[in-house]
PDB file of C-alpha atoms in Angstrom:
ATOM      1  CA  UNK A  68       5.804 -23.097  78.478  1.00 48.00           C
ATOM      2  CA  UNK A  69       6.567 -19.777  76.790  1.00 43.00           C
ATOM      3  CA  UNK A  70       5.253 -19.524  73.128  1.00 46.00           C
ATOM      4  CA  UNK A  71       6.825 -16.295  71.289  1.00 43.00           C
ATOM      5  CA  UNK A  72       4.709 -15.240  68.252  1.00 45.00           C
ATOM      6  CA  UNK A  73       7.111 -13.462  65.613  1.00 42.00           C
ATOM      7  CA  UNK A  74       5.354 -10.521  64.097  1.00 44.00           C
ATOM      8  CA  UNK A  75       5.861  -9.382  60.523  1.00 42.00           C
ATOM      9  CA  UNK A  76       9.142  -7.607  60.012  1.00 45.00           C
ATOM     10  CA  UNK A  77       8.898  -4.092  61.422  1.00 43.00           C
ATOM     11  CA  UNK A  78      11.212  -2.549  58.761  1.00 48.00           C
ATOM     12  CA  UNK A  79       8.466  -3.362  56.259  1.00 41.00           C
ATOM     13  CA  UNK A  80       5.542  -2.052  58.213  1.00 50.00           C
ATOM     14  CA  UNK A  81       7.288   0.767  59.967  1.00 72.00           C
ATOM     15  CA  UNK A  82       6.348   2.283  63.345  1.00 90.00           C
ATOM     16  CA  UNK A  83       2.835   3.107  61.907  1.00 93.00           C
ATOM     17  CA  UNK A  84       1.735  -0.549  62.080  1.00 93.00           C
ATOM     18  CA  UNK A  85       2.357  -0.375  65.730  1.00 95.00           C
ATOM     19  CA  UNK A  86       0.536   2.846  66.364  1.00 94.00           C
ATOM     20  CA  UNK A  87      -2.422   1.531  64.424  1.00 95.00           C
ATOM     21  CA  UNK A  88      -2.438  -1.697  66.310  1.00 96.00           C
ATOM     22  CA  UNK A  89      -2.597   0.389  69.644  1.00 96.00           C
ATOM     23  CA  UNK A  90      -5.533   2.489  68.039  1.00 96.00           C
ATOM     24  CA  UNK A  91      -7.259  -0.634  67.327  1.00 97.00           C
ATOM     25  CA  UNK A  92      -6.863  -1.929  70.701  1.00 97.00           C
ATOM     26  CA  UNK A  93      -4.442  -4.718  69.520  1.00 97.00           C
ATOM     27  CA  UNK A  94      -2.342  -3.926  72.508  1.00 97.00           C
ATOM     28  CA  UNK A  95      -0.485  -7.284  72.924  1.00 97.00           C
ATOM     29  CA  UNK A  96       0.302  -7.332  69.144  1.00 96.00           C
ATOM     30  CA  UNK A  97       1.667  -4.029  69.392  1.00 97.00           C
ATOM     31  CA  UNK A  98       3.888  -4.862  72.440  1.00 97.00           C
ATOM     32  CA  UNK A  99       5.242  -7.808  70.686  1.00 96.00           C
ATOM     33  CA  UNK A 100       5.946  -6.086  67.388  1.00 95.00           C
ATOM     34  CA  UNK A 101       7.661  -3.158  69.263  1.00 96.00           C
ATOM     35  CA  UNK A 102       9.711  -5.502  71.258  1.00 96.00           C
ATOM     36  CA  UNK A 103      10.856  -7.384  68.266  1.00 94.00           C
ATOM     37  CA  UNK A 104      11.578  -3.999  66.463  1.00 94.00           C
ATOM     38  CA  UNK A 105      13.701  -2.791  69.356  1.00 95.00           C
ATOM     39  CA  UNK A 106      15.964  -5.947  69.196  1.00 93.00           C
ATOM     40  CA  UNK A 107      16.428  -5.395  65.578  1.00 91.00           C
ATOM     41  CA  UNK A 108      16.896  -1.701  65.398  1.00 91.00           C
ATOM     42  CA  UNK A 109      16.570   0.309  68.481  1.00 92.00           C
ATOM     43  CA  UNK A 110      14.993   3.783  68.458  1.00 94.00           C
ATOM     44  CA  UNK A 111      13.390   6.286  70.614  1.00 95.00           C
ATOM     45  CA  UNK A 112      10.322   6.279  68.673  1.00 95.00           C
ATOM     46  CA  UNK A 113      10.059   2.238  69.254  1.00 96.00           C
ATOM     47  CA  UNK A 114      10.632   2.862  73.104  1.00 97.00           C
ATOM     48  CA  UNK A 115       7.694   5.457  73.093  1.00 97.00           C
ATOM     49  CA  UNK A 116       5.454   3.003  71.191  1.00 97.00           C
ATOM     50  CA  UNK A 117       6.308   0.124  73.498  1.00 98.00           C
ATOM     51  CA  UNK A 118       5.527   2.462  76.502  1.00 98.00           C
ATOM     52  CA  UNK A 119       2.072   2.989  74.723  1.00 98.00           C
ATOM     53  CA  UNK A 120       1.474  -0.601  74.096  1.00 98.00           C
ATOM     54  CA  UNK A 121       2.367  -1.656  77.822  1.00 98.00           C
ATOM     55  CA  UNK A 122       0.088   1.309  79.076  1.00 97.00           C
ATOM     56  CA  UNK A 123      -2.581  -0.101  76.795  1.00 97.00           C
ATOM     57  CA  UNK A 124      -2.174  -3.436  78.571  1.00 97.00           C
ATOM     58  CA  UNK A 125      -2.129  -1.997  81.953  1.00 96.00           C
ATOM     59  CA  UNK A 126       1.319  -2.980  82.617  1.00 97.00           C
ATOM     60  CA  UNK A 127       2.366  -0.030  84.524  1.00 97.00           C
ATOM     61  CA  UNK A 128       5.821  -0.738  85.443  1.00 97.00           C
ATOM     62  CA  UNK A 129       7.004  -1.836  81.992  1.00 97.00           C
ATOM     63  CA  UNK A 130       5.293   1.227  80.426  1.00 98.00           C
ATOM     64  CA  UNK A 131       7.160   3.589  82.953  1.00 97.00           C
ATOM     65  CA  UNK A 132      10.552   1.977  81.954  1.00 98.00           C
ATOM     66  CA  UNK A 133       9.850   2.159  78.376  1.00 98.00           C
ATOM     67  CA  UNK A 134       8.886   5.944  78.536  1.00 97.00           C
ATOM     68  CA  UNK A 135      12.016   6.678  80.779  1.00 97.00           C
ATOM     69  CA  UNK A 136      14.237   5.185  78.195  1.00 98.00           C
ATOM     70  CA  UNK A 137      12.512   7.198  75.458  1.00 97.00           C
ATOM     71  CA  UNK A 138      13.161  10.340  77.561  1.00 97.00           C
ATOM     72  CA  UNK A 139      16.649   9.337  78.003  1.00 97.00           C
ATOM     73  CA  UNK A 140      17.179   9.397  74.505  1.00 96.00           C
ATOM     74  CA  UNK A 141      15.263  12.322  73.509  1.00 95.00           C
ATOM     75  CA  UNK A 142      15.230  14.653  76.449  1.00 95.00           C
ATOM     76  CA  UNK A 143      12.063  16.409  77.719  1.00 95.00           C
ATOM     77  CA  UNK A 144       8.801  15.621  76.166  1.00 95.00           C
ATOM     78  CA  UNK A 145       5.914  17.159  78.035  1.00 96.00           C
ATOM     79  CA  UNK A 146       3.233  14.567  76.750  1.00 96.00           C
ATOM     80  CA  UNK A 147       5.339  11.575  77.862  1.00 97.00           C
ATOM     81  CA  UNK A 148       6.030  13.254  81.222  1.00 96.00           C
ATOM     82  CA  UNK A 149       2.342  13.568  81.763  1.00 96.00           C
ATOM     83  CA  UNK A 150       1.803   9.817  80.847  1.00 96.00           C
ATOM     84  CA  UNK A 151       4.538   8.849  83.470  1.00 95.00           C
ATOM     85  CA  UNK A 152       2.883  11.016  86.144  1.00 95.00           C
ATOM     86  CA  UNK A 153      -0.332   9.131  85.335  1.00 94.00           C
ATOM     87  CA  UNK A 154       1.242   5.878  85.723  1.00 94.00           C
ATOM     88  CA  UNK A 155       2.834   6.657  89.020  1.00 90.00           C
ATOM     89  CA  UNK A 156      -0.631   7.747  90.503  1.00 86.00           C
ATOM     90  CA  UNK A 157      -1.969   4.093  89.653  1.00 79.00           C
TER      91      UNK A 157
END
């Protein structure tokens, strides 16, 4: 049985709420909110945050995929490239 929890609309909260959830260790909440937000209004910033949330959860492959999507939209980003290398080493 799959239970889906719908977070508050991201438009009202913005990406800052996702970032704050990650900082507070609420990684599952952040991943759920970022995923819902990407369905509603995809953006590079949300792909980056989804990668951060998935990395926080220890979900290496989903984190790497989100980071790659982010890089495909914004181009080179040394910080994210370092994060990707770290994920590959796991």
